mmCIF file of C-alpha atoms and ligand atoms in Angstrom:
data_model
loop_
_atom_site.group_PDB
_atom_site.id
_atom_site.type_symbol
_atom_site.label_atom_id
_atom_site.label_comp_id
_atom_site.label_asym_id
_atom_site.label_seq_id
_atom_site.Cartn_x
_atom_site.Cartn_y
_atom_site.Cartn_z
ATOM 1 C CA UNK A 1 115.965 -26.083 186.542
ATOM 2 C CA UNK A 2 119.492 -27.000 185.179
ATOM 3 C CA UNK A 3 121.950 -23.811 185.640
ATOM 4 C CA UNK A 4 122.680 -23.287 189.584
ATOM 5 C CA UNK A 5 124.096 -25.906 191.639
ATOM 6 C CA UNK A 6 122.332 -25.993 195.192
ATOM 7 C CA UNK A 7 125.251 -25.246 197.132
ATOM 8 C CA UNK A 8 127.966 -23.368 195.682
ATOM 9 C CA UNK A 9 131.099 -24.341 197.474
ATOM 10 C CA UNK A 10 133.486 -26.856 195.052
ATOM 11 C CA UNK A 11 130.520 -28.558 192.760
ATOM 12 C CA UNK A 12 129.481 -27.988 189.739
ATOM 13 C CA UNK A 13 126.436 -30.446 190.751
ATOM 14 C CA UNK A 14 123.224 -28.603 188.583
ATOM 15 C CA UNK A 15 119.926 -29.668 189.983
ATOM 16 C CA UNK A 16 121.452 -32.487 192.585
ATOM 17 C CA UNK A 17 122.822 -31.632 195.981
ATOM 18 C CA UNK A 18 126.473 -31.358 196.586
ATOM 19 C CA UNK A 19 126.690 -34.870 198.343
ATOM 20 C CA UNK A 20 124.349 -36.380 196.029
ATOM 21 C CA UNK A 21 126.088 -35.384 192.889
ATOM 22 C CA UNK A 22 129.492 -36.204 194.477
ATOM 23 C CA UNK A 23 127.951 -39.822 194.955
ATOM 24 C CA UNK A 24 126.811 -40.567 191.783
ATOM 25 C CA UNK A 25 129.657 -39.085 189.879
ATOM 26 C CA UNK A 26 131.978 -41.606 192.123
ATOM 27 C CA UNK A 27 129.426 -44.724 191.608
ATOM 28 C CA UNK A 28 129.265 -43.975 188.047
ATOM 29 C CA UNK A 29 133.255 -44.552 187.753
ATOM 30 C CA UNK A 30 134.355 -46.531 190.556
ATOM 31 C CA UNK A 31 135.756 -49.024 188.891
ATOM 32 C CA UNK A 32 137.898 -46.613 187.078
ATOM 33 C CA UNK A 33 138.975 -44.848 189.800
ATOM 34 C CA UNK A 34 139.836 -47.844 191.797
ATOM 35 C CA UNK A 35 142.221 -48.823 188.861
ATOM 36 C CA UNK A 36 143.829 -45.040 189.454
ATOM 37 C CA UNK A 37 144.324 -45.842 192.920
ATOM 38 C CA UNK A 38 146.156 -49.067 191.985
ATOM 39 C CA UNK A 39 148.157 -47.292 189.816
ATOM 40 C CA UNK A 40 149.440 -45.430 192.352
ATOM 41 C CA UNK A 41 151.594 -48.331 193.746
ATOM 42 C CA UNK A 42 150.851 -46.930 197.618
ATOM 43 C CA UNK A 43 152.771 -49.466 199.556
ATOM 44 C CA UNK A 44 151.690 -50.741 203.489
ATOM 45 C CA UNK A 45 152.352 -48.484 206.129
ATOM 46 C CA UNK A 46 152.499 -45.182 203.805
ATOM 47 C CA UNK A 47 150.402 -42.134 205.211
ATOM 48 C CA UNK A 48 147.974 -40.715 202.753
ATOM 49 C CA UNK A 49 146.285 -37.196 203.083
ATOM 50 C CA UNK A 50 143.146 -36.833 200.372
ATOM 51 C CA UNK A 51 142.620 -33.290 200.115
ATOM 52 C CA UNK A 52 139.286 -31.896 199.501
ATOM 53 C CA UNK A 53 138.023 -35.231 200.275
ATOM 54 C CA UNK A 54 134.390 -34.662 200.494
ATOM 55 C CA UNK A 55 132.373 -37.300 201.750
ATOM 56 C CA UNK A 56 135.527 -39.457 201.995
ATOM 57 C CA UNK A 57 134.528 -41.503 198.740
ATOM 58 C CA UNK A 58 138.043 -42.042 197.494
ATOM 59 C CA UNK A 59 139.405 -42.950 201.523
ATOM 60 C CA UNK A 60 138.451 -46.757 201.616
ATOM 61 C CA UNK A 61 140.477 -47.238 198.165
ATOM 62 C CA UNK A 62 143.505 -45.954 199.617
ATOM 63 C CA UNK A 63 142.931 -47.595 203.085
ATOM 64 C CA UNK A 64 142.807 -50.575 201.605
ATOM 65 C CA UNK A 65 146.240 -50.018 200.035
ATOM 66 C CA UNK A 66 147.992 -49.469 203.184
ATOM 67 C CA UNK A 67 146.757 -51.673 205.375
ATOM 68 C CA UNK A 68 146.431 -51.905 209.103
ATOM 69 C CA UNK A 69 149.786 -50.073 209.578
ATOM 70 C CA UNK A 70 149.184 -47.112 207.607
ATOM 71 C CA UNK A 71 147.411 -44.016 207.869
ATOM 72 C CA UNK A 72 144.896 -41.712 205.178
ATOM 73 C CA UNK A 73 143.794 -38.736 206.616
ATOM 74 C CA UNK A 74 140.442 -37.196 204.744
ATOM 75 C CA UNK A 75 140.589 -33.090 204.863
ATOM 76 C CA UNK A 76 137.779 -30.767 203.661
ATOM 77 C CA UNK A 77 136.521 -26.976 204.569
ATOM 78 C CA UNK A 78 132.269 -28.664 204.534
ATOM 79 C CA UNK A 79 131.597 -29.527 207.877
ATOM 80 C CA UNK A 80 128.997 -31.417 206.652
ATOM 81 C CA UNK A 81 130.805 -33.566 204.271
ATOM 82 C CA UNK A 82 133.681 -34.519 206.447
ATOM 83 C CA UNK A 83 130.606 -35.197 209.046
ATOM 84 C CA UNK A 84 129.253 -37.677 206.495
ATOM 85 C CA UNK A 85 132.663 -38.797 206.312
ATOM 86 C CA UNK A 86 133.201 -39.574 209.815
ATOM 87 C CA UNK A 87 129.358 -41.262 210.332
ATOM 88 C CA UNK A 88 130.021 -43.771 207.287
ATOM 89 C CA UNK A 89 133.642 -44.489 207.489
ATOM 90 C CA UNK A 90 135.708 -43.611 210.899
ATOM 91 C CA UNK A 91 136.057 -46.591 213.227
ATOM 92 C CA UNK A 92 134.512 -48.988 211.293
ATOM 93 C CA UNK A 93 136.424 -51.593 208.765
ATOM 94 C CA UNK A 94 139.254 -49.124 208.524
ATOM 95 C CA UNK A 95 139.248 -48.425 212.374
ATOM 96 C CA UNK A 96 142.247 -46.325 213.078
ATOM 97 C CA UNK A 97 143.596 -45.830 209.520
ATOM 98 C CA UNK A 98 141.018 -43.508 208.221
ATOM 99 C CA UNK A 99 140.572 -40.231 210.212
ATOM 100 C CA UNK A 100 138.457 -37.145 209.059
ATOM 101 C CA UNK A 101 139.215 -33.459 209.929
ATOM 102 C CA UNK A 102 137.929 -29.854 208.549
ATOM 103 C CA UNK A 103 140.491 -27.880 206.684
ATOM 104 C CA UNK A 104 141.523 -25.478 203.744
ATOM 105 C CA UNK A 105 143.469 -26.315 201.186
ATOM 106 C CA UNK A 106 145.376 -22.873 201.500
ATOM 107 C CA UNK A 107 146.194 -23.331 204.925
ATOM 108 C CA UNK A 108 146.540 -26.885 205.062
ATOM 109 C CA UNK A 109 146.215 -27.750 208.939
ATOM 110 C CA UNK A 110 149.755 -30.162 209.153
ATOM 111 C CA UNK A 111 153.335 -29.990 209.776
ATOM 112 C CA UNK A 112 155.570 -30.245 206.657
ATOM 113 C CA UNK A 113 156.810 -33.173 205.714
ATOM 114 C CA UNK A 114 153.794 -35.032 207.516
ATOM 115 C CA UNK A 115 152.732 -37.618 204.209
ATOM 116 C CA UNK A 116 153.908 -39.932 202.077
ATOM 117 C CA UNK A 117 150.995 -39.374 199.160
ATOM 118 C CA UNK A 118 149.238 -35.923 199.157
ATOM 119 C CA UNK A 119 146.066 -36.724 196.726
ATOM 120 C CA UNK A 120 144.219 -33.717 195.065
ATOM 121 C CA UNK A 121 140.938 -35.134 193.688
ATOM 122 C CA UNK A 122 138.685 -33.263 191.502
ATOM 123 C CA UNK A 123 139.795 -30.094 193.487
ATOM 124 C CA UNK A 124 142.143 -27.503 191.627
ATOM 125 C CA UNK A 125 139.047 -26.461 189.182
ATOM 126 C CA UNK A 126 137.797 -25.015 192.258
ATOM 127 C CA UNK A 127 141.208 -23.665 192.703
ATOM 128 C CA UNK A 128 141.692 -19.287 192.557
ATOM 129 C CA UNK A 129 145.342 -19.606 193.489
ATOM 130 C CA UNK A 130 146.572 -22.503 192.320
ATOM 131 C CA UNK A 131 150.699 -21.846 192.967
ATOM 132 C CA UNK A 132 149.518 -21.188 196.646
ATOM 133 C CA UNK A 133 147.587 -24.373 197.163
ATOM 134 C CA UNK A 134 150.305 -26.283 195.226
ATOM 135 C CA UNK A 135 152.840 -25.085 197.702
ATOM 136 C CA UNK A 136 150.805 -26.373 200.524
ATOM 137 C CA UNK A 137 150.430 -29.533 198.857
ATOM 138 C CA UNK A 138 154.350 -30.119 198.497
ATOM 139 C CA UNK A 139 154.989 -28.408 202.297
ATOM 140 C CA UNK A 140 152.999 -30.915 203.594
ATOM 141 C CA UNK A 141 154.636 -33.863 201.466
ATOM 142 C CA UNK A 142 157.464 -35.362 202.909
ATOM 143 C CA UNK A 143 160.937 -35.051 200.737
ATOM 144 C CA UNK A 144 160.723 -37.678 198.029
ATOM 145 C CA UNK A 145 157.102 -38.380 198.926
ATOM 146 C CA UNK A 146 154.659 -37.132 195.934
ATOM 147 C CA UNK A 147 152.164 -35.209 194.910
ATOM 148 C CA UNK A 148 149.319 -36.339 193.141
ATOM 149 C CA UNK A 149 146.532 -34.017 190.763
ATOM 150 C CA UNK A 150 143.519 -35.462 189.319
ATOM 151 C CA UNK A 151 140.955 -33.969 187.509
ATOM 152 C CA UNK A 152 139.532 -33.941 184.334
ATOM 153 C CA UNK A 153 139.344 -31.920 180.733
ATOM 154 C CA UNK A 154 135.897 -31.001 179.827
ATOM 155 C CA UNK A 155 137.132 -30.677 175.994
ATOM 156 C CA UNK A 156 136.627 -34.584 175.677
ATOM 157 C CA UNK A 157 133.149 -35.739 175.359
ATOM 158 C CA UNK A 158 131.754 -38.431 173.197
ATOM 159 C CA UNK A 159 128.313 -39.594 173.087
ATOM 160 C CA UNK A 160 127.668 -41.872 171.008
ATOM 161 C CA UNK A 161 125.193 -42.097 168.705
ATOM 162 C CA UNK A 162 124.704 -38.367 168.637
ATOM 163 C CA UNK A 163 125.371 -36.128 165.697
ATOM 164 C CA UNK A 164 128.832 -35.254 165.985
ATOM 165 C CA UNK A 165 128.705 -31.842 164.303
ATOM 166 C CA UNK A 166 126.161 -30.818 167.287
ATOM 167 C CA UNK A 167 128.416 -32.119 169.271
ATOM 168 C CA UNK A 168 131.090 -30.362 168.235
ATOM 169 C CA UNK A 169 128.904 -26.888 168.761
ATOM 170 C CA UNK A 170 127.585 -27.622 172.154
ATOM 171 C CA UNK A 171 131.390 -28.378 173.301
ATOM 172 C CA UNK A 172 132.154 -24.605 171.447
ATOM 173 C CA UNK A 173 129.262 -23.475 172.639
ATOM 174 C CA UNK A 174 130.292 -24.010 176.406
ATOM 175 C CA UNK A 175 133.739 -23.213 176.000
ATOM 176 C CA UNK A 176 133.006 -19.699 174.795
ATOM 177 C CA UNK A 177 129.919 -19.711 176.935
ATOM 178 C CA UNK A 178 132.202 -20.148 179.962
ATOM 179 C CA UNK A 179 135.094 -17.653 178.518
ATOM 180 C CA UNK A 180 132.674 -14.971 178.340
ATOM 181 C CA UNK A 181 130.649 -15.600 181.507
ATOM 182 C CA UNK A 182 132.016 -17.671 184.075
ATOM 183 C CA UNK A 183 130.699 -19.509 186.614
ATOM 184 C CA UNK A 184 130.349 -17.113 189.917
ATOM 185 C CA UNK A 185 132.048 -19.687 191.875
ATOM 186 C CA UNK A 186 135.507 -20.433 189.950
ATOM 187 C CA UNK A 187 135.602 -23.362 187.976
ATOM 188 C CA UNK A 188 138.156 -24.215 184.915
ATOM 189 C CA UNK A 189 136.531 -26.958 182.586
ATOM 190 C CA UNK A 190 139.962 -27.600 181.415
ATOM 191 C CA UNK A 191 142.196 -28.064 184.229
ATOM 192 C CA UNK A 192 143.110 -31.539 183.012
ATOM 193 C CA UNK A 193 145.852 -30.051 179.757
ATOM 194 C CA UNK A 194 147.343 -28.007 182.604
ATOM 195 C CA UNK A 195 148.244 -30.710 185.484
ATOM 196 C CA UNK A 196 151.627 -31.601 184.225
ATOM 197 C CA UNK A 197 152.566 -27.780 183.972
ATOM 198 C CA UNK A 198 151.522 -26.889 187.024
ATOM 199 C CA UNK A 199 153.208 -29.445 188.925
ATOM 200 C CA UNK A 200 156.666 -28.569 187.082
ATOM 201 C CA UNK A 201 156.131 -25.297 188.019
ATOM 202 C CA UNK A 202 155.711 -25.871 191.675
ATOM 203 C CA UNK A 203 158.830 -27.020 191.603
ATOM 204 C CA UNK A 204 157.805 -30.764 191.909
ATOM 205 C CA UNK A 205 160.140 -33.443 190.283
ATOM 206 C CA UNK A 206 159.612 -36.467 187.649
ATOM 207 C CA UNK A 207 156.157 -35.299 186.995
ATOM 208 C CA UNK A 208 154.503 -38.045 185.278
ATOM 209 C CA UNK A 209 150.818 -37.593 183.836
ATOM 210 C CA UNK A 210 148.118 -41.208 183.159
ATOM 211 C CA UNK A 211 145.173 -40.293 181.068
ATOM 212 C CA UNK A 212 142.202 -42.659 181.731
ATOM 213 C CA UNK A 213 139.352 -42.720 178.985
ATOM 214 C CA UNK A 214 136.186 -42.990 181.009
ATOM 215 C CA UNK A 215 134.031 -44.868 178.891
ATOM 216 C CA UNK A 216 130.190 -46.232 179.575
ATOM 217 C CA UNK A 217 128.503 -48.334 177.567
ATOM 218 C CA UNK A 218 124.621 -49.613 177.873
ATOM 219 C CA UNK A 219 123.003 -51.176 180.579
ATOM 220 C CA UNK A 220 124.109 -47.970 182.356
ATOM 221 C CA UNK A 221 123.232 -47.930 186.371
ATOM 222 C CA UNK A 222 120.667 -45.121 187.315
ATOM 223 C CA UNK A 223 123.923 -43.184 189.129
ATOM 224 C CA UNK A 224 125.607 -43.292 185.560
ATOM 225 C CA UNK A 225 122.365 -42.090 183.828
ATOM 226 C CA UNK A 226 122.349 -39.203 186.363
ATOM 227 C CA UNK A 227 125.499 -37.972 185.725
ATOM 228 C CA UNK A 228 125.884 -38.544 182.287
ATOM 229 C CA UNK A 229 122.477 -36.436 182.174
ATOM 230 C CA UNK A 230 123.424 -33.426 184.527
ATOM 231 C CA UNK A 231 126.670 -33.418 182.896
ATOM 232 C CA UNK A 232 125.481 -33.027 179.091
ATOM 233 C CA UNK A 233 122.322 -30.258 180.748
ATOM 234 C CA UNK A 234 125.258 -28.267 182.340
ATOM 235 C CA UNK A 235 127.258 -27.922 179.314
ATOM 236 C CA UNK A 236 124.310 -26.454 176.692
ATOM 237 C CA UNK A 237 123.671 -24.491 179.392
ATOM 238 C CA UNK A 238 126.940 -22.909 179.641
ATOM 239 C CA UNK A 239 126.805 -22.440 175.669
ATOM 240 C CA UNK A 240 123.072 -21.967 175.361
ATOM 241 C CA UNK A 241 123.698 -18.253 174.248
ATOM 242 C CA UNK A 242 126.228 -19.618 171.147
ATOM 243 C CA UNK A 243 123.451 -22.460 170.080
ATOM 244 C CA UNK A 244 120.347 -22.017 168.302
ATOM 245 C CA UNK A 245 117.267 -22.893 169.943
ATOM 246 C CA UNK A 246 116.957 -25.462 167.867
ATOM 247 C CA UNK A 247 120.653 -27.275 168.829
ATOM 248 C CA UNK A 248 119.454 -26.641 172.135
ATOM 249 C CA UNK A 249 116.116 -28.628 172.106
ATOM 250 C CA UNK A 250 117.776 -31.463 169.917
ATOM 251 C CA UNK A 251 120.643 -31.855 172.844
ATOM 252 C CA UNK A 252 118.490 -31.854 175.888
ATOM 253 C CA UNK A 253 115.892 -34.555 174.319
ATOM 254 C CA UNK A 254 119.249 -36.924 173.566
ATOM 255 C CA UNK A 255 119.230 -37.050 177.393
ATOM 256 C CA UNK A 256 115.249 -37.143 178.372
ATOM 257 C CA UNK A 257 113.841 -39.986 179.159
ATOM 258 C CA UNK A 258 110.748 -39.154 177.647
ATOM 259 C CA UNK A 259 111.582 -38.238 174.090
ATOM 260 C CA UNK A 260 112.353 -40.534 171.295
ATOM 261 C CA UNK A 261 115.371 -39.165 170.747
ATOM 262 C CA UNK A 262 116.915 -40.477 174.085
ATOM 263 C CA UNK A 263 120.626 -42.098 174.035
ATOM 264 C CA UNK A 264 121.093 -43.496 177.354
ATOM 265 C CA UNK A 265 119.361 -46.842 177.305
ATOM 266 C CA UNK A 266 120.276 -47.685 173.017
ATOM 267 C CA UNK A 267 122.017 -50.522 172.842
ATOM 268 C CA UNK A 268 124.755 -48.811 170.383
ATOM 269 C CA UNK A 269 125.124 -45.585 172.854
ATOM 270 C CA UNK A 270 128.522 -44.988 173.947
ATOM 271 C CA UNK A 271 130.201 -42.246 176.294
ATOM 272 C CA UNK A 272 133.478 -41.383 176.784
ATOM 273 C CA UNK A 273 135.626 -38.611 178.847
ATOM 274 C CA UNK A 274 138.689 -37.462 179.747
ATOM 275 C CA UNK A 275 140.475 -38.035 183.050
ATOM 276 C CA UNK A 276 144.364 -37.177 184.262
ATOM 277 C CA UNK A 277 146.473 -38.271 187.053
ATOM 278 C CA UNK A 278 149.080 -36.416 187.525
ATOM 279 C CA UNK A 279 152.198 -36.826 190.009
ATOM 280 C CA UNK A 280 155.736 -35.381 191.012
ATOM 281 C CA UNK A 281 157.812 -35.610 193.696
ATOM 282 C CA UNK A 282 158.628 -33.427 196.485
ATOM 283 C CA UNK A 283 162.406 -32.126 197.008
ATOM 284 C CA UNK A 284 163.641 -29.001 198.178
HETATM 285 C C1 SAM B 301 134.334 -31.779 193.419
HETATM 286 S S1 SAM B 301 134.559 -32.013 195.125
HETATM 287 C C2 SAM B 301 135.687 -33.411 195.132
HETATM 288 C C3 SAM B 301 135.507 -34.280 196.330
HETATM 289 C C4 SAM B 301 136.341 -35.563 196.329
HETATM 290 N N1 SAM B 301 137.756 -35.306 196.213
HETATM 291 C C5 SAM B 301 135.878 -36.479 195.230
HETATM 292 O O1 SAM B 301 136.589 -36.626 194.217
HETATM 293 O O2 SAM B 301 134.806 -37.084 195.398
HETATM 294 C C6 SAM B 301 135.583 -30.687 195.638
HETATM 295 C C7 SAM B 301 135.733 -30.631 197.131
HETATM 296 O O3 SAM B 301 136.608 -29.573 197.461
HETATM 297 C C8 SAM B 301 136.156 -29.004 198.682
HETATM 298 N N2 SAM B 301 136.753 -27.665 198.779
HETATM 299 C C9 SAM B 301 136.583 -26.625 197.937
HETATM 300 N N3 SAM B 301 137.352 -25.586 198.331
HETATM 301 C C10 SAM B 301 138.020 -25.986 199.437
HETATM 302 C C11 SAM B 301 138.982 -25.373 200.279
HETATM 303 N N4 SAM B 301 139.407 -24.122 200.070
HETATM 304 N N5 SAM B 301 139.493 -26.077 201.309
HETATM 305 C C12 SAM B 301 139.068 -27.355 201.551
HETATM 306 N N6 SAM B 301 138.145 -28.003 200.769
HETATM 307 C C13 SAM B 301 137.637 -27.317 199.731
HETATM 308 C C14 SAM B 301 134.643 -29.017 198.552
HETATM 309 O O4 SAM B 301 134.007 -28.911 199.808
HETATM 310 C C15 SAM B 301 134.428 -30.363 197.865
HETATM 311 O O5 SAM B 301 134.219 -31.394 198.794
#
């Protein structure tokens, strides 16, 4: 039970629900993405909009950056999600600075000009049109304000201590896997190589890209062993067809709990991905 996510709108979240996945993947690299946020240098009083914000995971980090006189505004087309949202975070420590409201990202429901930071998290895989949804990122930015793309490249994958020529197949394995049939609901497993080129060609200036190695190492939390899991099923089963049974059987027991072959709790096991932030600047 490891090839359909449950819901199919922006997740790629195999046998967990949407929210759930979205949870774990953010517990599993908070720390990281905390130091992204930092690295932003977001200054008191600066108005933030997170696009395709979810539950609002991401919200408190930038809330936190610009204080009491600032503003971050959470946007997403799930109801549900920006209901979560709202229940956890609206009016409580960040009364008044966070706000949650339902919107697309190709119709983005504000005035140009309207934010300092426009942050696009984990979002333009999803993306069909991604000039379009660019466009509304930088109408909505105000002029010198920027726009800022993260996401990651599923070509960078390193678990440690498995065989590295099978995993070199599985990662061929899923990229042809996914060239030949791709998901029903669009997803790019290498958005991150592109970020930089698609901002300069949305016209966006001084586009400056961070790459972050997200690496785990053992004791790993239980949200960490759940997404390092569902992310290693979700790739064999993209390349399943371009493996041999065999590579197949050897990958998924690296990752379950119950054979001997199992990676996630050896003292000498060690993961590592590949994330990019991306930003320009907005000028007519
Ligand atoms: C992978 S999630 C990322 C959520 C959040 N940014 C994070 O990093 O935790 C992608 C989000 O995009 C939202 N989404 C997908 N298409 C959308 C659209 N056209 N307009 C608004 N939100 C959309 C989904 O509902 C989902 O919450």
């Amino acid at each position: 039970m490891d090839t359909q996510p449950n819901t199919s709108k922006g997740t790629r979240g195999l046998e967990l629900t949407e929210l759930n996945w979205l949870l774990d993947h953010h517990k599993a690299k908070e720390s990281e993405r905390r130091q992204m946020v930092e690295d932003l240098g977001l200054k008191p009083g600066d108005r933030v909009l997170d696009l395709g914000c979810g539950p609002g995971l991401w919200t408190p980090m930038f809330a936190r950056m610009v204080g009491q006189s600032g503003k971050v505004i959470g946007v997403d087309f799930d109801e549900a999600l920006i209901d979560y949202a709202r229940n956890k975070l609206e009016n409580k420590r960040f009364a008044g600075v966070l706000e949650f409201q339902v919107g697309d990202f190709y119709d983005i429901p504000f005035a140009d000009n309207t934010f300092d930071l426009v942050f696009f998290g984990n979002c333009l895989a999803y993306v069909t049109d991604q000039p379009r949804v660019l466009a509304e990122l930088k109408r909505v930015t105000r002029q010198g304000g920027r726009v800022v793309v993260k996401d990651f490249d599923g070509a960078v994958l390193v678990v440690h201590p498995i065989d590295p020529v099978l995993s070199a197949k599985v990662l061929a394995a899923t990229a042809q896997g996914l060239r030949e049939r791709p998901p029903q609901a669009y997803f790019d497993n290498y958005v991150g190589r592109k970020l930089p080129g698609a901002l300069r060609e949305a016209g966006l200036l001084d586009v400056k890209t961070t790459s972050y190695a997200i690496q785990k190492m053992t004791p790993l939390t239980e949200e960490a062993k759940r997404y390092i899991a569902g992310n290693a099923r979700w790739y064999v089963s993209a390349g399943a067809q371009h493996l041999s049974s065999e590579e197949v059987w050897q990958w998924r027991a690296h990752f379950d709990p119950e054979s001997p072959s199992y990676v996630l709790d050896r003292d000498d096991f060690y993961f590592c991905m590949l994330e990019l932030v991306a930003e320009g600047r907005a000028c007519s």
